[in-house]
Amino acid sequence: MWTLRLLALLVMGVLGAVVLTVRCARPIVNYLATRLIFLELWAAQRLGRPPVSGFVGAGITDEFVREFHRARQHATTNA
């Protein structure tokens, strides 16, 4: 019985650490994605090619930012 409880506590601790790591890394990922989009747009301008991936990436980045803010608002209102 104690072994099962200890295993459950260990699983909860590991999952909590993974969730915390992902949540802490998301703003960094959003910032890097935004910077890389600007770099791609600059390169496309220099090469004279259309920045197709920049437009797709911008939409994905905007969606990640909206999801992050939505999750943060729900976390504070449900507490």
PDB file of C-alpha atoms in Angstrom:
ATOM      1  CA  MET A   1       0.000   0.000   0.000  1.00  0.00           C
ATOM      2  CA  TRP A   2       2.748   2.454   0.929  1.00  0.00           C
ATOM      3  CA  THR A   3       4.656   1.567  -2.225  1.00  0.00           C
ATOM      4  CA  LEU A   4       1.677   2.482  -4.382  1.00  0.00           C
ATOM      5  CA  ARG A   5       1.228   5.802  -2.582  1.00  0.00           C
ATOM      6  CA  LEU A   6       4.923   6.576  -2.920  1.00  0.00           C
ATOM      7  CA  LEU A   7       4.804   5.742  -6.630  1.00  0.00           C
ATOM      8  CA  ALA A   8       1.752   7.959  -7.113  1.00  0.00           C
ATOM      9  CA  LEU A   9       3.498  10.806  -5.289  1.00  0.00           C
ATOM     10  CA  LEU A  10       6.594  10.349  -7.445  1.00  0.00           C
ATOM     11  CA  VAL A  11       4.519  10.408 -10.651  1.00  0.00           C
ATOM     12  CA  MET A  12       2.737  13.572  -9.500  1.00  0.00           C
ATOM     13  CA  GLY A  13       6.073  15.227  -8.709  1.00  0.00           C
ATOM     14  CA  VAL A  14       7.570  14.361 -12.093  1.00  0.00           C
ATOM     15  CA  LEU A  15       4.487  15.552 -13.960  1.00  0.00           C
ATOM     16  CA  GLY A  16       4.475  18.768 -11.951  1.00  0.00           C
ATOM     17  CA  ALA A  17       8.120  19.399 -12.836  1.00  0.00           C
ATOM     18  CA  VAL A  18       7.422  18.798 -16.533  1.00  0.00           C
ATOM     19  CA  VAL A  19       4.425  21.146 -16.518  1.00  0.00           C
ATOM     20  CA  LEU A  20       6.396  23.849 -14.710  1.00  0.00           C
ATOM     21  CA  THR A  21       9.257  23.552 -17.196  1.00  0.00           C
ATOM     22  CA  VAL A  22       6.930  23.821 -20.189  1.00  0.00           C
ATOM     23  CA  ARG A  23       5.085  26.800 -18.719  1.00  0.00           C
ATOM     24  CA  CYS A  24       8.318  28.617 -17.932  1.00  0.00           C
ATOM     25  CA  ALA A  25       9.739  27.953 -21.406  1.00  0.00           C
ATOM     26  CA  ARG A  26       6.717  29.152 -23.385  1.00  0.00           C
ATOM     27  CA  PRO A  27       7.446  32.908 -23.177  1.00  0.00           C
ATOM     28  CA  ILE A  28      11.012  32.229 -24.292  1.00  0.00           C
ATOM     29  CA  VAL A  29       9.786  30.133 -27.213  1.00  0.00           C
ATOM     30  CA  ASN A  30       7.307  32.877 -28.179  1.00  0.00           C
ATOM     31  CA  TYR A  31      10.055  35.512 -28.088  1.00  0.00           C
ATOM     32  CA  LEU A  32      12.450  33.391 -30.147  1.00  0.00           C
ATOM     33  CA  ALA A  33       9.739  32.600 -32.703  1.00  0.00           C
ATOM     34  CA  THR A  34       8.978  36.302 -33.106  1.00  0.00           C
ATOM     35  CA  ARG A  35      12.669  37.168 -33.552  1.00  0.00           C
ATOM     36  CA  LEU A  36      13.147  34.365 -36.084  1.00  0.00           C
ATOM     37  CA  ILE A  37      10.168  35.616 -38.084  1.00  0.00           C
ATOM     38  CA  PHE A  38      11.737  39.069 -38.287  1.00  0.00           C
ATOM     39  CA  LEU A  39      15.035  37.481 -39.369  1.00  0.00           C
ATOM     40  CA  GLU A  40      13.262  35.486 -42.065  1.00  0.00           C
ATOM     41  CA  LEU A  41      11.464  38.612 -43.288  1.00  0.00           C
ATOM     42  CA  TRP A  42      14.766  40.479 -43.456  1.00  0.00           C
ATOM     43  CA  ALA A  43      16.372  37.630 -45.426  1.00  0.00           C
ATOM     44  CA  ALA A  44      13.394  37.451 -47.796  1.00  0.00           C
ATOM     45  CA  GLN A  45      13.675  41.188 -48.420  1.00  0.00           C
ATOM     46  CA  ARG A  46      17.387  40.899 -49.199  1.00  0.00           C
ATOM     47  CA  LEU A  47      16.812  37.946 -51.543  1.00  0.00           C
ATOM     48  CA  GLY A  48      13.719  39.416 -53.185  1.00  0.00           C
ATOM     49  CA  ARG A  49      11.583  36.366 -52.429  1.00  0.00           C
ATOM     50  CA  PRO A  50       8.167  36.298 -50.747  1.00  0.00           C
ATOM     51  CA  PRO A  51       8.296  35.528 -47.007  1.00  0.00           C
ATOM     52  CA  VAL A  52       5.686  32.765 -47.028  1.00  0.00           C
ATOM     53  CA  SER A  53       6.938  30.975 -43.934  1.00  0.00           C
ATOM     54  CA  GLY A  54       7.047  34.261 -42.036  1.00  0.00           C
ATOM     55  CA  PHE A  55       3.334  34.784 -42.523  1.00  0.00           C
ATOM     56  CA  VAL A  56       2.533  31.230 -41.452  1.00  0.00           C
ATOM     57  CA  GLY A  57       4.865  31.500 -38.461  1.00  0.00           C
ATOM     58  CA  ALA A  58       3.359  34.820 -37.410  1.00  0.00           C
ATOM     59  CA  GLY A  59      -0.094  33.268 -37.253  1.00  0.00           C
ATOM     60  CA  ILE A  60       1.191  30.344 -35.212  1.00  0.00           C
ATOM     61  CA  THR A  61       3.095  32.659 -32.867  1.00  0.00           C
ATOM     62  CA  ASP A  62       0.028  34.857 -32.370  1.00  0.00           C
ATOM     63  CA  GLU A  63      -2.038  31.774 -31.540  1.00  0.00           C
ATOM     64  CA  PHE A  64       0.557  30.615 -28.992  1.00  0.00           C
ATOM     65  CA  VAL A  65       0.541  34.050 -27.358  1.00  0.00           C
ATOM     66  CA  ARG A  66      -3.284  34.093 -27.201  1.00  0.00           C
ATOM     67  CA  GLU A  67      -3.316  30.596 -25.713  1.00  0.00           C
ATOM     68  CA  PHE A  68      -0.693  31.558 -23.128  1.00  0.00           C
ATOM     69  CA  HIS A  69      -2.645  34.641 -22.019  1.00  0.00           C
ATOM     70  CA  ARG A  70      -5.924  32.715 -21.989  1.00  0.00           C
ATOM     71  CA  ALA A  71      -4.403  29.983 -19.805  1.00  0.00           C
ATOM     72  CA  ARG A  72      -2.891  32.567 -17.458  1.00  0.00           C
ATOM     73  CA  GLN A  73      -6.230  34.355 -17.063  1.00  0.00           C
ATOM     74  CA  HIS A  74      -8.058  31.081 -16.341  1.00  0.00           C
ATOM     75  CA  ALA A  75      -5.414  30.079 -13.816  1.00  0.00           C
ATOM     76  CA  THR A  76      -5.888  33.303 -11.846  1.00  0.00           C
ATOM     77  CA  THR A  77      -9.710  33.305 -11.966  1.00  0.00           C
ATOM     78  CA  ASN A  78     -10.062  29.651 -10.918  1.00  0.00           C
ATOM     79  CA  ALA A  79      -7.787  29.978  -7.888  1.00  0.00           C
TER      80      ALA A  79
END
